[in-house]
Amino acid sequence: MSTEMLTKAIQLHQSGSFEEASAIYDALLSIDDSDPELLFLAGNIAWLQHQHQIAYARLKKALHITEDSRYLIILGNVCQGLGYYQEGIRHYKRALELGDKDADTFTNLGVALQEAGELLHAIEYHKRALLVDMHHMGAHYNLGRSYLANKQYEKAKESLLKAQDLDEDDVEICNNLGNAYLHLGDIKRARAQYGHALSVEPYYLEALYNLARSYEKTGEYEESKKRFQGLLSINP
């Protein structure tokens, strides 16, 4: 393997020049596809380019050669992208067994568990992420989503408010916080959150839908109908 070529590819990878880096990785793999670190780098960049099946194959091969927590974590992310949630759960858990203690790993495992329908375990791992980093916005947000799915609306509100303190203009946080308020019967605050999301991203479909739904909740059917019709004009 050309060390010079690999160094150049890594530099391009780190600078965000993914297509150029990927081309070099591909050339190196055509010469020798038995180096686990090269397979990991090439799999990582394929994942970043949303080429999930290519990433999956490369990372599986890297792991077959050498078990490494970094390989397991990225493969877990790839599995989530492919909808292979149970496999992703296994990879994240194995990475933790090998000593990884990153908050991202705990909360990503929580997300996979929620997708697999294991809400209580999802909540547990989001909380573990926050023990590692109490200011981890993603963990607060994901914990709020898990509480919402588990119909624990007051706890969902508390977690989502903490996430919003860390990123007040994140439209997904605003939308989910609006949903928590809506379930709690606080229509005014729910609409304020949907409105804030739409001030950041005017055609954010989920917030438009939920705002229309909030008028349905209060019996304002004409207003609700008008808003649903407006939504259909954007996304028929």
mmCIF file of N, CA, C and O in Angstrom, residues 8-109:
data_model
loop_
_atom_site.group_PDB
_atom_site.id
_atom_site.type_symbol
_atom_site.label_atom_id
_atom_site.label_comp_id
_atom_site.label_asym_id
_atom_site.label_seq_id
_atom_site.Cartn_x
_atom_site.Cartn_y
_atom_site.Cartn_z
ATOM 1 N N LYS A 8 -2.577 11.203 1.833
ATOM 2 C CA LYS A 8 -3.328 12.190 1.046
ATOM 3 C C LYS A 8 -4.833 11.965 1.184
ATOM 4 O O LYS A 8 -5.606 12.914 1.369
ATOM 5 N N ALA A 9 -5.263 10.703 1.127
ATOM 6 C CA ALA A 9 -6.687 10.376 1.247
ATOM 7 C C ALA A 9 -7.225 10.794 2.607
ATOM 8 O O ALA A 9 -8.324 11.357 2.714
ATOM 9 N N ILE A 10 -6.456 10.525 3.659
ATOM 10 C CA ILE A 10 -6.888 10.887 5.013
ATOM 11 C C ILE A 10 -7.011 12.399 5.145
ATOM 12 O O ILE A 10 -7.963 12.918 5.747
ATOM 13 N N GLN A 11 -6.056 13.136 4.582
ATOM 14 C CA GLN A 11 -6.116 14.604 4.621
ATOM 15 C C GLN A 11 -7.366 15.113 3.909
ATOM 16 O O GLN A 11 -8.057 16.018 4.402
ATOM 17 N N LEU A 12 -7.671 14.554 2.753
ATOM 18 C CA LEU A 12 -8.867 14.939 2.006
ATOM 19 C C LEU A 12 -10.134 14.574 2.776
ATOM 20 O O LEU A 12 -11.085 15.353 2.832
ATOM 21 N N HIS A 13 -10.114 13.407 3.383
ATOM 22 C CA HIS A 13 -11.234 12.919 4.198
ATOM 23 C C HIS A 13 -11.512 13.906 5.340
ATOM 24 O O HIS A 13 -12.652 14.343 5.548
ATOM 25 N N GLN A 14 -10.456 14.277 6.039
ATOM 26 C CA GLN A 14 -10.589 15.175 7.191
ATOM 27 C C GLN A 14 -11.021 16.582 6.793
ATOM 28 O O GLN A 14 -11.670 17.283 7.567
ATOM 29 N N SER A 15 -10.687 16.988 5.569
ATOM 30 C CA SER A 15 -11.052 18.335 5.099
ATOM 31 C C SER A 15 -12.441 18.376 4.471
ATOM 32 O O SER A 15 -12.911 19.437 4.069
ATOM 33 N N GLY A 16 -13.091 17.210 4.365
ATOM 34 C CA GLY A 16 -14.436 17.165 3.800
ATOM 35 C C GLY A 16 -14.491 16.936 2.305
ATOM 36 O O GLY A 16 -15.576 16.982 1.712
ATOM 37 N N SER A 17 -13.352 16.672 1.693
ATOM 38 C CA SER A 17 -13.320 16.389 0.246
ATOM 39 C C SER A 17 -13.567 14.897 0.031
ATOM 40 O O SER A 17 -12.662 14.129 -0.331
ATOM 41 N N PHE A 18 -14.804 14.479 0.274
ATOM 42 C CA PHE A 18 -15.112 13.054 0.351
ATOM 43 C C PHE A 18 -14.955 12.324 -0.983
ATOM 44 O O PHE A 18 -14.469 11.189 -1.025
ATOM 45 N N GLU A 19 -15.361 12.944 -2.083
ATOM 46 C CA GLU A 19 -15.277 12.249 -3.378
ATOM 47 C C GLU A 19 -13.834 11.961 -3.753
ATOM 48 O O GLU A 19 -13.518 10.866 -4.220
ATOM 49 N N GLU A 20 -12.954 12.953 -3.548
ATOM 50 C CA GLU A 20 -11.541 12.750 -3.888
ATOM 51 C C GLU A 20 -10.914 11.702 -2.977
ATOM 52 O O GLU A 20 -10.159 10.831 -3.438
ATOM 53 N N ALA A 21 -11.230 11.779 -1.683
ATOM 54 C CA ALA A 21 -10.689 10.795 -0.742
ATOM 55 C C ALA A 21 -11.195 9.405 -1.079
ATOM 56 O O ALA A 21 -10.432 8.439 -1.083
ATOM 57 N N SER A 22 -12.486 9.309 -1.388
ATOM 58 C CA SER A 22 -13.086 8.018 -1.706
ATOM 59 C C SER A 22 -12.428 7.376 -2.931
ATOM 60 O O SER A 22 -12.199 6.161 -2.966
ATOM 61 N N ALA A 23 -12.099 8.197 -3.924
ATOM 62 C CA ALA A 23 -11.461 7.672 -5.136
ATOM 63 C C ALA A 23 -10.106 7.053 -4.815
ATOM 64 O O ALA A 23 -9.736 6.003 -5.353
ATOM 65 N N ILE A 24 -9.363 7.694 -3.895
ATOM 66 C CA ILE A 24 -8.051 7.152 -3.512
ATOM 67 C C ILE A 24 -8.226 5.869 -2.706
ATOM 68 O O ILE A 24 -7.516 4.875 -2.933
ATOM 69 N N TYR A 25 -9.185 5.880 -1.761
ATOM 70 C CA TYR A 25 -9.441 4.653 -0.991
ATOM 71 C C TYR A 25 -9.802 3.494 -1.926
ATOM 72 O O TYR A 25 -9.333 2.367 -1.756
ATOM 73 N N ASP A 26 -10.648 3.781 -2.921
ATOM 74 C CA ASP A 26 -11.054 2.739 -3.869
ATOM 75 C C ASP A 26 -9.844 2.182 -4.618
ATOM 76 O O ASP A 26 -9.725 0.963 -4.826
ATOM 77 N N ALA A 27 -8.949 3.082 -5.021
ATOM 78 C CA ALA A 27 -7.748 2.653 -5.750
ATOM 79 C C ALA A 27 -6.867 1.777 -4.861
ATOM 80 O O ALA A 27 -6.337 0.746 -5.310
ATOM 81 N N LEU A 28 -6.735 2.163 -3.596
ATOM 82 C CA LEU A 28 -5.915 1.381 -2.671
ATOM 83 C C LEU A 28 -6.550 0.020 -2.390
ATOM 84 O O LEU A 28 -5.853 -0.998 -2.303
ATOM 85 N N LEU A 29 -7.880 -0.022 -2.258
ATOM 86 C CA LEU A 29 -8.567 -1.286 -2.011
ATOM 87 C C LEU A 29 -8.468 -2.230 -3.210
ATOM 88 O O LEU A 29 -8.470 -3.453 -3.044
ATOM 89 N N SER A 30 -8.373 -1.653 -4.410
ATOM 90 C CA SER A 30 -8.240 -2.506 -5.601
ATOM 91 C C SER A 30 -6.884 -3.221 -5.621
ATOM 92 O O SER A 30 -6.729 -4.255 -6.266
ATOM 93 N N ILE A 31 -5.929 -2.661 -4.881
ATOM 94 C CA ILE A 31 -4.604 -3.280 -4.775
ATOM 95 C C ILE A 31 -4.560 -4.285 -3.631
ATOM 96 O O ILE A 31 -4.023 -5.382 -3.759
ATOM 97 N N ASP A 32 -5.153 -3.885 -2.485
ATOM 98 C CA ASP A 32 -5.129 -4.743 -1.299
ATOM 99 C C ASP A 32 -6.343 -4.415 -0.430
ATOM 100 O O ASP A 32 -6.418 -3.331 0.142
ATOM 101 N N ASP A 33 -7.285 -5.351 -0.356
ATOM 102 C CA ASP A 33 -8.497 -5.111 0.440
ATOM 103 C C ASP A 33 -8.501 -5.928 1.733
ATOM 104 O O ASP A 33 -9.551 -6.284 2.264
ATOM 105 N N SER A 34 -7.292 -6.184 2.249
ATOM 106 C CA SER A 34 -7.189 -6.983 3.470
ATOM 107 C C SER A 34 -6.706 -6.170 4.672
ATOM 108 O O SER A 34 -6.499 -6.723 5.748
ATOM 109 N N ASP A 35 -6.534 -4.848 4.494
ATOM 110 C CA ASP A 35 -6.082 -4.006 5.595
ATOM 111 C C ASP A 35 -7.312 -3.468 6.332
ATOM 112 O O ASP A 35 -8.087 -2.693 5.760
ATOM 113 N N PRO A 36 -7.525 -3.845 7.596
ATOM 114 C CA PRO A 36 -8.753 -3.444 8.287
ATOM 115 C C PRO A 36 -8.891 -1.938 8.468
ATOM 116 O O PRO A 36 -9.992 -1.396 8.409
ATOM 117 N N GLU A 37 -7.755 -1.243 8.666
ATOM 118 C CA GLU A 37 -7.843 0.210 8.860
ATOM 119 C C GLU A 37 -8.250 0.903 7.568
ATOM 120 O O GLU A 37 -9.036 1.853 7.590
ATOM 121 N N LEU A 38 -7.748 0.441 6.444
ATOM 122 C CA LEU A 38 -8.164 1.003 5.153
ATOM 123 C C LEU A 38 -9.644 0.711 4.905
ATOM 124 O O LEU A 38 -10.386 1.578 4.449
ATOM 125 N N LEU A 39 -10.072 -0.503 5.220
ATOM 126 C CA LEU A 39 -11.487 -0.846 5.069
ATOM 127 C C LEU A 39 -12.361 0.031 5.967
ATOM 128 O O LEU A 39 -13.439 0.469 5.562
ATOM 129 N N PHE A 40 -11.873 0.298 7.176
ATOM 130 C CA PHE A 40 -12.612 1.168 8.102
ATOM 131 C C PHE A 40 -12.736 2.582 7.543
ATOM 132 O O PHE A 40 -13.830 3.162 7.521
ATOM 133 N N LEU A 41 -11.630 3.136 7.069
ATOM 134 C CA LEU A 41 -11.653 4.493 6.513
ATOM 135 C C LEU A 41 -12.556 4.572 5.288
ATOM 136 O O LEU A 41 -13.351 5.510 5.145
ATOM 137 N N ALA A 42 -12.436 3.579 4.421
ATOM 138 C CA ALA A 42 -13.265 3.553 3.212
ATOM 139 C C ALA A 42 -14.741 3.339 3.562
ATOM 140 O O ALA A 42 -15.632 3.898 2.918
ATOM 141 N N GLY A 43 -15.011 2.535 4.595
ATOM 142 C CA GLY A 43 -16.381 2.336 5.048
ATOM 143 C C GLY A 43 -16.948 3.581 5.689
ATOM 144 O O GLY A 43 -18.114 3.942 5.459
ATOM 145 N N ASN A 44 -16.122 4.252 6.458
ATOM 146 C CA ASN A 44 -16.548 5.490 7.112
ATOM 147 C C ASN A 44 -16.953 6.536 6.083
ATOM 148 O O ASN A 44 -18.010 7.178 6.196
ATOM 149 N N ILE A 45 -16.124 6.702 5.061
ATOM 150 C CA ILE A 45 -16.427 7.736 4.063
ATOM 151 C C ILE A 45 -17.637 7.343 3.219
ATOM 152 O O ILE A 45 -18.431 8.200 2.817
ATOM 153 N N ALA A 46 -17.825 6.056 2.971
ATOM 154 C CA ALA A 46 -19.020 5.611 2.249
ATOM 155 C C ALA A 46 -20.270 5.934 3.067
ATOM 156 O O ALA A 46 -21.298 6.355 2.524
ATOM 157 N N TRP A 47 -20.187 5.749 4.391
ATOM 158 C CA TRP A 47 -21.312 6.091 5.278
ATOM 159 C C TRP A 47 -21.607 7.584 5.210
ATOM 160 O O TRP A 47 -22.766 7.998 5.092
ATOM 161 N N LEU A 48 -20.568 8.406 5.261
ATOM 162 C CA LEU A 48 -20.746 9.858 5.194
ATOM 163 C C LEU A 48 -21.361 10.294 3.863
ATOM 164 O O LEU A 48 -22.039 11.320 3.788
ATOM 165 N N GLN A 49 -21.138 9.498 2.824
ATOM 166 C CA GLN A 49 -21.715 9.785 1.504
ATOM 167 C C GLN A 49 -23.066 9.088 1.305
ATOM 168 O O GLN A 49 -23.600 9.085 0.204
ATOM 169 N N HIS A 50 -23.603 8.509 2.385
ATOM 170 C CA HIS A 50 -24.909 7.823 2.358
ATOM 171 C C HIS A 50 -24.908 6.589 1.450
ATOM 172 O O HIS A 50 -25.960 6.193 0.949
ATOM 173 N N GLN A 51 -23.742 5.999 1.276
ATOM 174 C CA GLN A 51 -23.636 4.749 0.515
ATOM 175 C C GLN A 51 -23.608 3.606 1.530
ATOM 176 O O GLN A 51 -22.584 2.957 1.776
ATOM 177 N N HIS A 52 -24.759 3.361 2.128
ATOM 178 C CA HIS A 52 -24.806 2.511 3.310
ATOM 179 C C HIS A 52 -24.452 1.052 3.036
ATOM 180 O O HIS A 52 -23.792 0.405 3.866
ATOM 181 N N GLN A 53 -24.875 0.523 1.907
ATOM 182 C CA GLN A 53 -24.563 -0.880 1.631
ATOM 183 C C GLN A 53 -23.067 -1.086 1.417
ATOM 184 O O GLN A 53 -22.499 -2.088 1.860
ATOM 185 N N ILE A 54 -22.429 -0.134 0.738
ATOM 186 C CA ILE A 54 -20.976 -0.224 0.535
ATOM 187 C C ILE A 54 -20.266 -0.109 1.885
ATOM 188 O O ILE A 54 -19.350 -0.887 2.194
ATOM 189 N N ALA A 55 -20.701 0.841 2.695
ATOM 190 C CA ALA A 55 -20.114 1.014 4.023
ATOM 191 C C ALA A 55 -20.277 -0.247 4.852
ATOM 192 O O ALA A 55 -19.344 -0.697 5.534
ATOM 193 N N TYR A 56 -21.463 -0.836 4.786
ATOM 194 C CA TYR A 56 -21.766 -2.047 5.565
ATOM 195 C C TYR A 56 -20.807 -3.181 5.189
ATOM 196 O O TYR A 56 -20.209 -3.824 6.065
ATOM 197 N N ALA A 57 -20.636 -3.401 3.894
ATOM 198 C CA ALA A 57 -19.767 -4.497 3.449
ATOM 199 C C ALA A 57 -18.321 -4.277 3.888
ATOM 200 O O ALA A 57 -17.647 -5.209 4.347
ATOM 201 N N ARG A 58 -17.834 -3.046 3.756
ATOM 202 C CA ARG A 58 -16.437 -2.767 4.113
ATOM 203 C C ARG A 58 -16.207 -2.900 5.616
ATOM 204 O O ARG A 58 -15.190 -3.464 6.060
ATOM 205 N N LEU A 59 -17.136 -2.389 6.404
ATOM 206 C CA LEU A 59 -16.962 -2.431 7.856
ATOM 207 C C LEU A 59 -17.105 -3.857 8.392
ATOM 208 O O LEU A 59 -16.391 -4.249 9.317
ATOM 209 N N LYS A 60 -18.010 -4.632 7.802
ATOM 210 C CA LYS A 60 -18.135 -6.032 8.215
ATOM 211 C C LYS A 60 -16.830 -6.785 7.939
ATOM 212 O O LYS A 60 -16.393 -7.606 8.754
ATOM 213 N N LYS A 61 -16.227 -6.493 6.785
ATOM 214 C CA LYS A 61 -14.977 -7.168 6.440
ATOM 215 C C LYS A 61 -13.853 -6.740 7.388
ATOM 216 O O LYS A 61 -13.049 -7.572 7.829
ATOM 217 N N ALA A 62 -13.805 -5.439 7.725
ATOM 218 C CA ALA A 62 -12.793 -4.946 8.661
ATOM 219 C C ALA A 62 -12.937 -5.648 10.014
ATOM 220 O O ALA A 62 -11.940 -6.070 10.619
ATOM 221 N N LEU A 63 -14.175 -5.801 10.473
ATOM 222 C CA LEU A 63 -14.413 -6.445 11.761
ATOM 223 C C LEU A 63 -14.084 -7.934 11.730
ATOM 224 O O LEU A 63 -13.692 -8.509 12.750
ATOM 225 N N HIS A 64 -14.250 -8.544 10.586
ATOM 226 C CA HIS A 64 -13.901 -9.961 10.448
ATOM 227 C C HIS A 64 -12.396 -10.157 10.635
ATOM 228 O O HIS A 64 -11.951 -11.198 11.136
ATOM 229 N N ILE A 65 -11.638 -9.120 10.268
ATOM 230 C CA ILE A 65 -10.176 -9.199 10.379
ATOM 231 C C ILE A 65 -9.713 -8.797 11.781
ATOM 232 O O ILE A 65 -8.882 -9.470 12.389
ATOM 233 N N THR A 66 -10.266 -7.681 12.287
ATOM 234 C CA THR A 66 -9.866 -7.150 13.594
ATOM 235 C C THR A 66 -11.069 -6.548 14.304
ATOM 236 O O THR A 66 -11.773 -5.711 13.716
ATOM 237 N N GLU A 67 -11.290 -6.926 15.552
ATOM 238 C CA GLU A 67 -12.376 -6.326 16.323
ATOM 239 C C GLU A 67 -11.873 -5.031 16.953
ATOM 240 O O GLU A 67 -10.895 -5.027 17.694
ATOM 241 N N ASP A 68 -12.527 -3.938 16.636
ATOM 242 C CA ASP A 68 -12.120 -2.612 17.101
ATOM 243 C C ASP A 68 -13.390 -1.833 17.416
ATOM 244 O O ASP A 68 -14.335 -1.833 16.625
ATOM 245 N N SER A 69 -13.428 -1.156 18.565
ATOM 246 C CA SER A 69 -14.644 -0.438 18.967
ATOM 247 C C SER A 69 -15.021 0.644 17.960
ATOM 248 O O SER A 69 -16.212 0.902 17.736
ATOM 249 N N ARG A 70 -14.027 1.265 17.304
ATOM 250 C CA ARG A 70 -14.337 2.295 16.304
ATOM 251 C C ARG A 70 -15.111 1.694 15.135
ATOM 252 O O ARG A 70 -16.062 2.302 14.625
ATOM 253 N N TYR A 71 -14.694 0.512 14.710
ATOM 254 C CA TYR A 71 -15.377 -0.151 13.601
ATOM 255 C C TYR A 71 -16.815 -0.486 13.996
ATOM 256 O O TYR A 71 -17.758 -0.314 13.212
ATOM 257 N N LEU A 72 -16.970 -0.972 15.236
ATOM 258 C CA LEU A 72 -18.287 -1.361 15.726
ATOM 259 C C LEU A 72 -19.244 -0.171 15.795
ATOM 260 O O LEU A 72 -20.414 -0.282 15.439
ATOM 261 N N ILE A 73 -18.731 0.972 16.238
ATOM 262 C CA ILE A 73 -19.592 2.154 16.399
ATOM 263 C C ILE A 73 -20.084 2.654 15.049
ATOM 264 O O ILE A 73 -21.283 2.926 14.868
ATOM 265 N N ILE A 74 -19.172 2.773 14.075
ATOM 266 C CA ILE A 74 -19.591 3.244 12.754
ATOM 267 C C ILE A 74 -20.506 2.221 12.088
ATOM 268 O O ILE A 74 -21.496 2.579 11.443
ATOM 269 N N LEU A 75 -20.225 0.940 12.278
ATOM 270 C CA LEU A 75 -21.108 -0.078 11.721
ATOM 271 C C LEU A 75 -22.489 -0.005 12.374
ATOM 272 O O LEU A 75 -23.511 -0.195 11.704
ATOM 273 N N GLY A 76 -22.532 0.304 13.662
ATOM 274 C CA GLY A 76 -23.813 0.516 14.328
ATOM 275 C C GLY A 76 -24.594 1.651 13.691
ATOM 276 O O GLY A 76 -25.803 1.548 13.449
ATOM 277 N N ASN A 77 -23.892 2.746 13.373
ATOM 278 C CA ASN A 77 -24.543 3.884 12.708
ATOM 279 C C ASN A 77 -25.060 3.492 11.327
ATOM 280 O O ASN A 77 -26.164 3.883 10.929
ATOM 281 N N VAL A 78 -24.245 2.728 10.602
ATOM 282 C CA VAL A 78 -24.649 2.269 9.266
ATOM 283 C C VAL A 78 -25.881 1.374 9.362
ATOM 284 O O VAL A 78 -26.827 1.509 8.576
ATOM 285 N N CYS A 79 -25.884 0.481 10.339
ATOM 286 C CA CYS A 79 -27.036 -0.405 10.521
ATOM 287 C C CYS A 79 -28.312 0.392 10.785
ATOM 288 O O CYS A 79 -29.392 0.039 10.293
ATOM 289 N N GLN A 80 -28.190 1.478 11.551
ATOM 290 C CA GLN A 80 -29.374 2.319 11.778
ATOM 291 C C GLN A 80 -29.871 2.900 10.460
ATOM 292 O O GLN A 80 -31.079 2.934 10.199
ATOM 293 N N GLY A 81 -28.934 3.364 9.631
ATOM 294 C CA GLY A 81 -29.320 3.920 8.341
ATOM 295 C C GLY A 81 -30.009 2.910 7.438
ATOM 296 O O GLY A 81 -30.853 3.272 6.616
ATOM 297 N N LEU A 82 -29.659 1.643 7.609
ATOM 298 C CA LEU A 82 -30.247 0.570 6.801
ATOM 299 C C LEU A 82 -31.494 -0.042 7.451
ATOM 300 O O LEU A 82 -32.152 -0.888 6.854
ATOM 301 N N GLY A 83 -31.779 0.377 8.677
ATOM 302 C CA GLY A 83 -32.920 -0.198 9.389
ATOM 303 C C GLY A 83 -32.622 -1.526 10.053
ATOM 304 O O GLY A 83 -33.541 -2.232 10.478
ATOM 305 N N TYR A 84 -31.343 -1.874 10.189
ATOM 306 C CA TYR A 84 -30.949 -3.131 10.842
ATOM 307 C C TYR A 84 -30.750 -2.856 12.341
ATOM 308 O O TYR A 84 -29.634 -2.914 12.871
ATOM 309 N N TYR A 85 -31.830 -2.557 13.034
ATOM 310 C CA TYR A 85 -31.714 -2.033 14.399
ATOM 311 C C TYR A 85 -31.156 -3.056 15.390
ATOM 312 O O TYR A 85 -30.315 -2.705 16.225
ATOM 313 N N GLN A 86 -31.602 -4.293 15.301
ATOM 314 C CA GLN A 86 -31.093 -5.303 16.238
ATOM 315 C C GLN A 86 -29.596 -5.528 16.044
ATOM 316 O O GLN A 86 -28.848 -5.679 17.022
ATOM 317 N N GLU A 87 -29.153 -5.544 14.794
ATOM 318 C CA GLU A 87 -27.715 -5.704 14.559
ATOM 319 C C GLU A 87 -26.950 -4.490 15.074
ATOM 320 O O GLU A 87 -25.890 -4.623 15.689
ATOM 321 N N GLY A 88 -27.492 -3.296 14.835
ATOM 322 C CA GLY A 88 -26.854 -2.085 15.348
ATOM 323 C C GLY A 88 -26.726 -2.119 16.856
ATOM 324 O O GLY A 88 -25.681 -1.737 17.416
ATOM 325 N N ILE A 89 -27.774 -2.581 17.539
ATOM 326 C CA ILE A 89 -27.750 -2.698 18.998
ATOM 327 C C ILE A 89 -26.593 -3.598 19.435
ATOM 328 O O ILE A 89 -25.847 -3.266 20.361
ATOM 329 N N ARG A 90 -26.437 -4.725 18.747
ATOM 330 C CA ARG A 90 -25.351 -5.645 19.100
ATOM 331 C C ARG A 90 -23.985 -4.982 18.950
ATOM 332 O O ARG A 90 -23.096 -5.162 19.799
ATOM 333 N N HIS A 91 -23.796 -4.212 17.875
ATOM 334 C CA HIS A 91 -22.493 -3.584 17.642
ATOM 335 C C HIS A 91 -22.196 -2.502 18.681
ATOM 336 O O HIS A 91 -21.075 -2.422 19.193
ATOM 337 N N TYR A 92 -23.193 -1.677 18.992
ATOM 338 C CA TYR A 92 -22.975 -0.648 20.017
ATOM 339 C C TYR A 92 -22.648 -1.284 21.371
ATOM 340 O O TYR A 92 -21.733 -0.846 22.081
ATOM 341 N N LYS A 93 -23.397 -2.325 21.730
ATOM 342 C CA LYS A 93 -23.159 -2.975 23.024
ATOM 343 C C LYS A 93 -21.771 -3.604 23.079
ATOM 344 O O LYS A 93 -21.096 -3.541 24.116
ATOM 345 N N ARG A 94 -21.338 -4.188 21.963
ATOM 346 C CA ARG A 94 -20.004 -4.786 21.952
ATOM 347 C C ARG A 94 -18.935 -3.702 22.083
ATOM 348 O O ARG A 94 -17.921 -3.907 22.776
ATOM 349 N N ALA A 95 -19.149 -2.548 21.445
ATOM 350 C CA ALA A 95 -18.190 -1.444 21.574
ATOM 351 C C ALA A 95 -18.080 -1.009 23.032
ATOM 352 O O ALA A 95 -16.975 -0.741 23.538
ATOM 353 N N LEU A 96 -19.204 -0.950 23.730
ATOM 354 C CA LEU A 96 -19.184 -0.582 25.149
ATOM 355 C C LEU A 96 -18.467 -1.638 25.971
ATOM 356 O O LEU A 96 -17.705 -1.316 26.899
ATOM 357 N N GLU A 97 -18.674 -2.915 25.635
ATOM 358 C CA GLU A 97 -17.975 -4.002 26.328
ATOM 359 C C GLU A 97 -16.465 -3.884 26.157
ATOM 360 O O GLU A 97 -15.697 -4.246 27.059
ATOM 361 N N LEU A 98 -16.042 -3.378 24.990
ATOM 362 C CA LEU A 98 -14.605 -3.242 24.706
ATOM 363 C C LEU A 98 -14.003 -1.993 25.346
ATOM 364 O O LEU A 98 -12.806 -1.745 25.207
ATOM 365 N N GLY A 99 -14.841 -1.198 26.009
ATOM 366 C CA GLY A 99 -14.303 -0.066 26.756
ATOM 367 C C GLY A 99 -14.692 1.308 26.257
ATOM 368 O O GLY A 99 -14.294 2.316 26.852
ATOM 369 N N ASP A 100 -15.461 1.387 25.171
ATOM 370 C CA ASP A 100 -15.895 2.703 24.705
ATOM 371 C C ASP A 100 -16.847 3.309 25.736
ATOM 372 O O ASP A 100 -17.764 2.638 26.219
ATOM 373 N N LYS A 101 -16.639 4.589 26.059
ATOM 374 C CA LYS A 101 -17.482 5.269 27.056
ATOM 375 C C LYS A 101 -17.987 6.606 26.535
ATOM 376 O O LYS A 101 -18.317 7.508 27.304
ATOM 377 N N ASP A 102 -18.073 6.740 25.212
ATOM 378 C CA ASP A 102 -18.478 8.006 24.617
ATOM 379 C C ASP A 102 -19.989 8.194 24.751
ATOM 380 O O ASP A 102 -20.766 7.248 24.536
ATOM 381 N N ALA A 103 -20.403 9.413 25.068
ATOM 382 C CA ALA A 103 -21.838 9.694 25.209
ATOM 383 C C ALA A 103 -22.589 9.413 23.917
ATOM 384 O O ALA A 103 -23.743 8.960 23.945
ATOM 385 N N ASP A 104 -21.959 9.678 22.777
ATOM 386 C CA ASP A 104 -22.605 9.406 21.487
ATOM 387 C C ASP A 104 -22.993 7.938 21.362
ATOM 388 O O ASP A 104 -24.066 7.611 20.845
ATOM 389 N N THR A 105 -22.112 7.052 21.814
ATOM 390 C CA THR A 105 -22.387 5.624 21.689
ATOM 391 C C THR A 105 -23.593 5.228 22.529
ATOM 392 O O THR A 105 -24.477 4.492 22.069
ATOM 393 N N PHE A 106 -23.656 5.739 23.751
ATOM 394 C CA PHE A 106 -24.795 5.427 24.620
ATOM 395 C C PHE A 106 -26.108 5.926 24.016
ATOM 396 O O PHE A 106 -27.106 5.195 23.981
ATOM 397 N N THR A 107 -26.125 7.169 23.541
ATOM 398 C CA THR A 107 -27.399 7.705 23.037
ATOM 399 C C THR A 107 -27.752 7.117 21.677
ATOM 400 O O THR A 107 -28.933 6.902 21.372
ATOM 401 N N ASN A 108 -26.762 6.795 20.838
ATOM 402 C CA ASN A 108 -27.060 6.120 19.568
ATOM 403 C C ASN A 108 -27.639 4.727 19.821
ATOM 404 O O ASN A 108 -28.546 4.284 19.093
ATOM 405 N N LEU A 109 -27.118 4.062 20.839
ATOM 406 C CA LEU A 109 -27.696 2.773 21.232
ATOM 407 C C LEU A 109 -29.138 2.978 21.689
ATOM 408 O O LEU A 109 -30.033 2.197 21.337
#
